[in-house]
CSV table of C-alpha atoms and ligand atoms in Angstrom, one decimal:
chain,number,residue,atom,x,y,z
A,1,MET,CA,247.0,31.8,89.8
A,2,LYS,CA,246.0,35.4,88.8
A,3,LYS,CA,242.7,36.1,87.2
A,4,ILE,CA,241.8,39.2,85.1
A,5,THR,CA,238.3,40.6,85.2
A,6,LEU,CA,237.1,43.5,82.9
A,7,VAL,CA,234.2,45.5,84.4
A,8,TYR,CA,232.9,48.2,82.0
A,9,PHE,CA,230.1,50.3,80.7
A,10,SER,CA,230.3,51.0,76.9
A,11,PRO,CA,227.2,52.0,74.9
A,12,THR,CA,229.1,52.6,71.6
A,13,LYS,CA,231.8,50.1,72.3
A,14,THR,CA,234.9,52.3,72.2
A,15,THR,CA,235.7,51.7,75.9
A,16,GLU,CA,235.2,48.0,75.3
A,17,THR,CA,237.7,48.0,72.4
A,18,VAL,CA,240.3,49.8,74.5
A,19,LEU,CA,239.9,47.5,77.5
A,20,ARG,CA,240.3,44.4,75.4
A,21,ASP,CA,243.6,45.6,74.0
A,22,ILE,CA,244.9,46.7,77.4
A,23,THR,CA,244.0,43.2,78.6
A,24,GLN,CA,245.9,41.6,75.8
A,25,GLY,CA,249.1,43.4,76.7
A,26,LEU,CA,248.5,42.7,80.4
A,27,ALA,CA,247.8,39.0,80.0
A,28,GLN,CA,250.8,38.6,77.7
A,29,SER,CA,253.1,40.3,80.2
A,30,LEU,CA,251.8,38.2,83.2
A,31,GLU,CA,251.4,35.0,81.1
A,32,ILE,CA,247.8,34.7,82.1
A,33,SER,CA,245.8,32.5,79.7
A,34,SER,CA,242.5,33.5,78.2
A,35,SER,CA,240.6,30.9,80.4
A,36,GLU,CA,241.5,33.2,83.3
A,37,ILE,CA,240.0,36.3,81.8
A,38,THR,CA,236.3,37.3,82.4
A,39,ALA,CA,234.4,40.3,81.0
A,40,VAL,CA,231.5,41.9,82.9
A,41,ASN,CA,229.9,44.3,80.4
A,42,PHE,CA,227.3,46.1,82.5
A,43,THR,CA,226.0,48.4,79.8
A,44,ARG,CA,222.6,46.7,79.6
A,45,PRO,CA,220.3,47.6,82.6
A,46,GLU,CA,219.5,44.0,83.5
A,47,ILE,CA,223.2,43.2,84.2
A,48,ARG,CA,223.4,46.2,86.6
A,49,GLY,CA,221.0,44.4,88.9
A,50,THR,CA,223.6,41.7,89.6
A,51,VAL,CA,226.0,41.8,92.5
A,52,LEU,CA,229.5,40.6,91.7
A,53,GLU,CA,231.5,38.3,94.1
A,54,PRO,CA,234.1,40.2,96.1
A,55,PHE,CA,237.5,40.5,94.4
A,56,ASP,CA,240.7,39.4,96.3
A,57,LYS,CA,244.4,39.5,95.9
A,58,ASP,CA,244.4,36.9,93.2
A,59,ASP,CA,242.4,39.1,91.0
A,60,ILE,CA,243.4,42.0,88.7
A,61,VAL,CA,240.5,44.1,87.7
A,62,LEU,CA,240.2,46.6,84.8
A,63,LEU,CA,237.5,49.2,85.3
A,64,GLY,CA,236.4,51.2,82.3
A,65,ALA,CA,233.8,53.8,81.3
A,66,PRO,CA,233.3,56.6,78.9
A,67,VAL,CA,233.4,60.3,80.0
A,68,TYR,CA,230.0,62.1,80.1
A,69,ALA,CA,230.3,65.8,80.8
A,70,GLY,CA,233.7,65.4,82.4
A,71,ARG,CA,232.4,62.7,84.8
A,72,LEU,CA,231.6,59.0,84.9
A,73,PRO,CA,228.1,58.3,83.5
A,74,ALA,CA,225.8,58.0,86.5
A,75,ASP,CA,224.8,54.4,85.7
A,76,ALA,CA,228.5,53.4,85.6
A,77,ALA,CA,229.4,55.2,88.8
A,78,ASP,CA,226.5,53.5,90.6
A,79,PHE,CA,227.5,50.0,89.5
A,80,PHE,CA,231.2,50.5,90.3
A,81,LYS,CA,230.2,51.7,93.8
A,82,LYS,CA,228.6,48.3,94.5
A,83,LEU,CA,231.9,46.4,93.8
A,84,THR,CA,233.9,45.1,96.8
A,85,ALA,CA,237.6,44.3,96.8
A,86,SER,CA,240.3,43.5,99.3
A,87,GLY,CA,243.7,44.7,98.2
A,88,THR,CA,242.9,43.9,94.6
A,89,PRO,CA,245.0,45.8,92.0
A,90,ALA,CA,242.8,47.9,89.7
A,91,ILE,CA,243.6,49.4,86.2
A,92,LEU,CA,241.4,52.4,85.5
A,93,THR,CA,240.4,53.6,82.0
A,94,VAL,CA,238.2,56.4,80.8
A,95,VAL,CA,237.5,57.0,77.2
A,96,TYR,CA,236.5,60.4,76.0
A,97,GLY,CA,235.5,62.0,72.7
A,98,ASN,CA,238.5,64.3,72.1
A,99,ARG,CA,237.1,67.3,74.1
A,100,GLU,CA,238.3,66.8,77.8
A,101,TYR,CA,238.0,64.2,80.5
A,102,GLU,CA,238.2,66.6,83.4
A,103,ASP,CA,237.3,64.8,86.7
A,104,ALA,CA,236.3,61.4,85.3
A,105,LEU,CA,239.5,59.5,85.9
A,106,LEU,CA,239.8,61.0,89.4
A,107,GLU,CA,236.2,60.0,90.1
A,108,LEU,CA,237.0,56.5,88.9
A,109,LYS,CA,240.1,56.3,91.1
A,110,ASP,CA,238.1,57.5,94.2
A,111,VAL,CA,235.3,55.1,93.6
A,112,ALA,CA,237.7,52.2,93.1
A,113,SER,CA,239.7,53.1,96.3
A,114,ALA,CA,236.5,53.3,98.3
A,115,CYS,CA,235.5,49.8,97.1
A,116,GLY,CA,238.9,48.4,98.5
A,117,PHE,CA,240.8,48.3,95.2
A,118,ILE,CA,244.4,49.5,95.0
A,119,PRO,CA,244.6,51.6,91.8
A,120,VAL,CA,247.9,50.8,90.2
A,121,ALA,CA,247.5,52.4,86.8
A,122,GLY,CA,245.1,54.8,85.0
A,123,ALA,CA,244.6,56.0,81.5
A,124,ALA,CA,242.5,58.3,79.4
A,125,PHE,CA,242.0,57.1,75.8
A,126,ILE,CA,240.1,58.8,72.9
A,127,GLY,CA,237.0,57.3,71.3
A,128,GLU,CA,234.8,58.5,68.5
A,129,HIS,CA,232.4,61.0,70.0
A,130,SER,CA,229.0,59.6,70.7
A,131,PHE,CA,227.4,62.6,69.0
A,132,ALA,CA,229.6,62.2,65.9
A,133,SER,CA,228.4,61.1,62.5
A,134,THR,CA,229.9,61.0,59.0
A,135,ASP,CA,228.2,64.4,58.4
A,136,ILE,CA,229.5,65.9,61.6
A,137,PRO,CA,232.7,64.0,62.4
A,138,VAL,CA,234.4,64.2,65.9
A,139,ALA,CA,237.3,61.9,66.7
A,140,MET,CA,236.1,59.5,64.0
A,141,ASN,CA,237.6,56.0,64.0
A,142,ARG,CA,239.3,56.4,67.3
A,143,PRO,CA,240.6,54.4,69.0
A,144,ASP,CA,242.8,53.9,65.9
A,145,GLU,CA,245.6,51.5,65.3
A,146,ASN,CA,248.1,53.7,67.2
A,147,ASP,CA,245.7,54.1,70.2
A,148,LEU,CA,245.3,50.3,70.4
A,149,LYS,CA,249.1,49.8,70.2
A,150,GLN,CA,249.3,52.2,73.2
A,151,ALA,CA,246.6,50.3,74.9
A,152,GLN,CA,248.6,47.1,74.6
A,153,ASP,CA,251.7,48.8,75.8
A,154,PHE,CA,249.8,50.3,78.7
A,155,GLY,CA,248.6,46.8,79.7
A,156,GLY,CA,252.2,45.4,79.2
A,157,ASN,CA,253.8,48.1,81.3
A,158,THR,CA,251.2,47.6,84.1
A,159,GLY,CA,252.0,43.9,84.0
A,160,THR,CA,255.7,44.8,84.4
A,161,LEU,CA,254.9,47.0,87.4
A,162,LEU,CA,252.8,44.3,89.0
A,163,LYS,CA,255.5,41.7,88.5
A,164,LYS,CA,258.2,43.8,90.2
A,165,THR,CA,256.0,45.0,93.1
A,166,THR,CA,256.1,42.7,96.1
A,167,ASP,CA,253.8,44.7,98.3
A,168,LEU,CA,251.1,46.7,96.5
A,169,LYS,CA,250.4,48.7,99.7
A,170,LYS,CA,253.9,50.1,99.4
A,171,LEU,CA,253.2,51.8,96.1
A,172,ALA,CA,252.7,55.5,96.1
A,173,VAL,CA,249.1,56.6,95.6
A,174,LEU,CA,248.2,56.8,91.9
A,175,GLU,CA,248.1,60.4,90.9
A,176,VAL,CA,245.7,61.4,88.1
A,177,PRO,CA,244.4,64.7,86.8
A,178,GLY,CA,241.1,66.1,88.1
A,179,ASN,CA,239.6,68.2,90.8
A,180,PHE,CA,237.4,67.5,93.8
A,181,PRO,CA,234.6,68.6,94.3
A,182,TYR,CA,234.0,67.2,90.8
A,183,ARG,CA,232.3,69.3,88.1
A,184,GLU,CA,228.5,69.1,88.0
A,185,GLY,CA,228.1,66.4,85.3
A,186,MET,CA,224.9,65.3,83.5
A,187,GLY,CA,221.4,66.0,84.7
A,188,THR,CA,218.7,63.5,84.2
A,189,GLY,CA,216.4,63.2,81.1
A,190,ALA,CA,217.3,64.4,77.6
A,191,PRO,CA,215.8,66.6,74.9
A,192,ASP,CA,213.7,64.7,72.3
A,193,PHE,CA,216.6,64.5,69.9
A,194,ILE,CA,216.1,61.4,67.7
A,195,ALA,CA,213.8,61.1,64.7
A,196,VAL,CA,212.8,57.6,63.5
A,197,THR,CA,212.3,57.6,59.7
A,198,ASP,CA,210.3,55.5,57.3
A,199,ALA,CA,213.4,53.4,56.7
A,200,CYS,CA,212.7,51.6,60.1
A,201,THR,CA,212.0,47.9,59.6
A,202,GLU,CA,211.1,47.4,63.3
A,203,CYS,CA,214.0,45.0,63.7
A,204,GLY,CA,214.4,46.0,67.4
A,205,ILE,CA,218.2,46.2,67.3
A,206,CYS,CA,218.1,49.8,68.7
A,207,ALA,CA,216.1,48.7,71.7
A,208,THR,CA,218.6,45.9,72.4
A,209,ALA,CA,221.5,48.3,72.2
A,210,CYS,CA,219.9,50.9,74.5
A,211,PRO,CA,221.5,50.9,78.0
A,212,SER,CA,218.5,52.7,79.5
A,213,ASN,CA,215.4,50.8,78.2
A,214,ALA,CA,214.5,54.2,76.6
A,215,ILE,CA,213.1,52.9,73.3
A,216,ASP,CA,209.4,52.1,73.1
A,217,ALA,CA,208.8,49.2,70.6
A,218,ASP,CA,205.0,49.8,71.0
A,219,ASP,CA,205.4,53.4,69.8
A,220,GLY,CA,207.3,53.0,66.5
A,221,PHE,CA,210.6,52.6,68.4
A,222,ALA,CA,210.4,56.2,69.6
A,223,THR,CA,212.8,57.4,72.3
A,224,ILE,CA,211.4,57.9,75.8
A,225,ALA,CA,213.2,61.2,76.5
A,226,ALA,CA,212.9,61.0,80.3
A,227,ASP,CA,214.9,57.8,80.4
A,228,CYS,CA,217.4,58.6,77.6
A,229,ILE,CA,221.1,59.2,78.6
A,230,LEU,CA,222.0,60.6,75.1
A,231,CYS,CA,224.5,57.8,74.5
A,232,CYS,CA,223.6,57.5,70.8
A,233,ALA,CA,224.1,53.7,70.9
A,234,CYS,CA,220.8,53.2,69.1
A,235,ILE,CA,221.7,55.6,66.3
A,236,LYS,CA,225.0,53.9,65.7
A,237,ALA,CA,223.5,50.4,66.0
A,238,CYS,CA,220.6,50.9,63.5
A,239,PRO,CA,221.4,48.9,60.4
A,240,GLU,CA,219.0,51.0,58.3
A,241,GLN,CA,220.3,54.4,59.5
A,242,ALA,CA,216.7,55.1,60.4
A,243,ARG,CA,217.5,56.9,63.6
A,244,LEU,CA,218.6,60.5,62.9
A,245,MET,CA,219.6,63.3,65.1
A,246,LYS,CA,217.0,66.1,64.9
A,247,ALA,CA,217.9,69.7,64.7
A,248,GLY,CA,218.3,71.1,68.3
A,249,PRO,CA,220.8,71.3,71.2
A,250,ILE,CA,222.5,68.0,70.7
A,251,LYS,CA,223.1,68.5,67.0
A,252,ASP,CA,224.3,72.0,67.8
A,253,LYS,CA,226.7,70.5,70.4
A,254,ALA,CA,228.0,68.0,67.8
A,255,ARG,CA,228.7,70.9,65.4
A,256,TRP,CA,230.5,72.8,68.1
A,257,LEU,CA,232.6,69.7,68.9
A,258,ASN,CA,233.4,69.3,65.2
A,259,GLU,CA,234.6,72.9,65.0
A,260,THR,CA,236.5,73.1,68.3
A,261,CYS,CA,237.8,69.6,69.0
A,262,SER,CA,239.4,68.7,65.7
A,263,ILE,CA,243.0,68.4,66.8
A,264,PRO,CA,243.6,64.8,67.9
A,265,LYS,CA,244.5,64.5,71.5
A,266,PRO,CA,247.1,62.0,72.8
A,267,VAL,CA,246.5,59.0,75.0
A,268,GLN,CA,247.6,59.7,78.6
A,269,VAL,CA,248.7,57.0,81.0
A,270,PHE,CA,249.6,57.1,84.7
A,271,PHE,CA,251.3,54.6,87.1
A,272,ALA,CA,251.6,54.3,90.8
A,273,VAL,CA,255.3,54.1,91.5
A,274,GLU,CA,257.4,52.7,94.3
A,275,PRO,CA,258.6,55.6,96.5
B,301,LIG,C1,226.1,62.4,77.2
B,301,LIG,C2,227.5,62.4,76.8
B,301,LIG,C3,228.4,63.3,77.3
B,301,LIG,C4,229.8,63.2,76.9
B,301,LIG,N1,230.7,64.1,77.4
B,301,LIG,C5,232.0,64.1,77.0
B,301,LIG,C6,232.9,64.9,77.6
B,301,LIG,O1,232.7,65.6,78.6
B,301,LIG,N2,234.2,65.0,77.0
B,301,LIG,C7,234.5,64.3,75.9
B,301,LIG,O2,235.6,64.4,75.4
B,301,LIG,N3,233.6,63.3,75.4
B,301,LIG,C8,232.4,63.2,75.9
B,301,LIG,N4,231.5,62.3,75.4
B,301,LIG,C9,231.9,61.4,74.3
B,301,LIG,C10,232.2,60.0,74.9
B,301,LIG,O3,233.0,60.1,76.1
B,301,LIG,C11,233.0,59.2,73.9
B,301,LIG,O4,232.4,59.2,72.6
B,301,LIG,C12,233.3,57.8,74.3
B,301,LIG,O5,234.2,57.2,73.3
B,301,LIG,C13,232.1,56.9,74.3
B,301,LIG,O6,232.4,55.7,74.9
B,301,LIG,P1,231.6,54.3,74.5
B,301,LIG,O7,231.9,54.0,73.1
B,301,LIG,O8,232.3,53.3,75.4
B,301,LIG,O9,230.2,54.5,74.8
B,301,LIG,C14,230.1,62.3,75.8
B,301,LIG,C15,229.2,61.5,75.3
B,301,LIG,C16,227.9,61.5,75.8
B,301,LIG,C17,226.9,60.5,75.2
B,302,LIG,S1,217.4,49.5,64.8
B,302,LIG,FE1,216.6,51.0,63.2
B,302,LIG,S2,215.4,49.7,61.8
B,302,LIG,FE2,215.7,48.5,63.7
B,302,LIG,S3,213.9,49.0,65.0
B,302,LIG,FE3,215.5,50.5,65.5
B,302,LIG,S4,215.1,52.3,64.3
B,302,LIG,FE4,214.0,50.6,63.3
B,303,LIG,S1,217.4,56.0,73.4
B,303,LIG,FE1,218.9,57.3,74.4
B,303,LIG,S2,219.8,56.0,76.0
B,303,LIG,FE2,218.8,54.6,74.5
B,303,LIG,S3,220.4,54.1,73.1
B,303,LIG,FE3,219.3,55.8,72.2
B,303,LIG,S4,220.5,57.6,72.9
B,303,LIG,FE4,221.1,55.9,74.2
């Protein structure tokens, strides 16, 4: 009996949304029931301390992460590198904010292969940009209905590929865009870019949403800039809209994205094929 496991990092939940629809299409195609599907959401730091059991040939694993500066977020790459697998088919997904995904999908493929997975399919989906807001929109409301239909189709088509492949080792290597050496990616630390307004009710939701424990409840829920990864999960999770992006380099970047990345990009999918 095949089991499906989703393993993902998703501060603002667009990656999670895409992976769930891919899984729906895959499970339907392979007639795998929901009781055989497990999700490992390692966005919160305490989950990243756990070590998962090795995956084997009865598993199908979906690996997913957002794109940060054309790469995988460092926390995501570090967690993926700890996975172990033996001939397990992997379905790779990156979600990006309608600028570019550059080397992120290639990096995910390389990490997965080094862990012992066999990458059978890969995809780059679009998600609302982390830096976006209603005032400065970038890829708002993506993934949209059409993206999610494509996610289901991608899952279904991957299921069809797995059904007709008797020996995964005979599949041609999955080819995805990207270059090695990878581009530089993000540095550590962040500018102090979030203001907490008087609207704050001290509910703590932002701190619970933060993947980096970078919010100090004892200091008016201020951001600890040295630990912040800029994900904006806290801003989007605040029910009072009490966390605002300050004027500065991140807001300038959001404006630049708004001006230069307004044409919606298409979903891209890739499959390993039998030679
Ligand atoms: C620090 C940072 C860097 C980002 N870099 C890129 C990028 O290089 N290209 C891009 O198109 N989107 C970029 N994004 C946007 C995210 O990839 C996008 O919003 C994604 O949907 C977020 O996924 P999540 O909802 O699962 O957190 C970046 C976001 C952050 C926070
Ligand atoms: S989520 Fe908003 S209201 Fe709640 S503690 Fe954080 S900043 Fe304050
Ligand atoms: S404090 Fe920084 S790392 Fe934490 S949720 Fe907010 S933007 Fe993300």
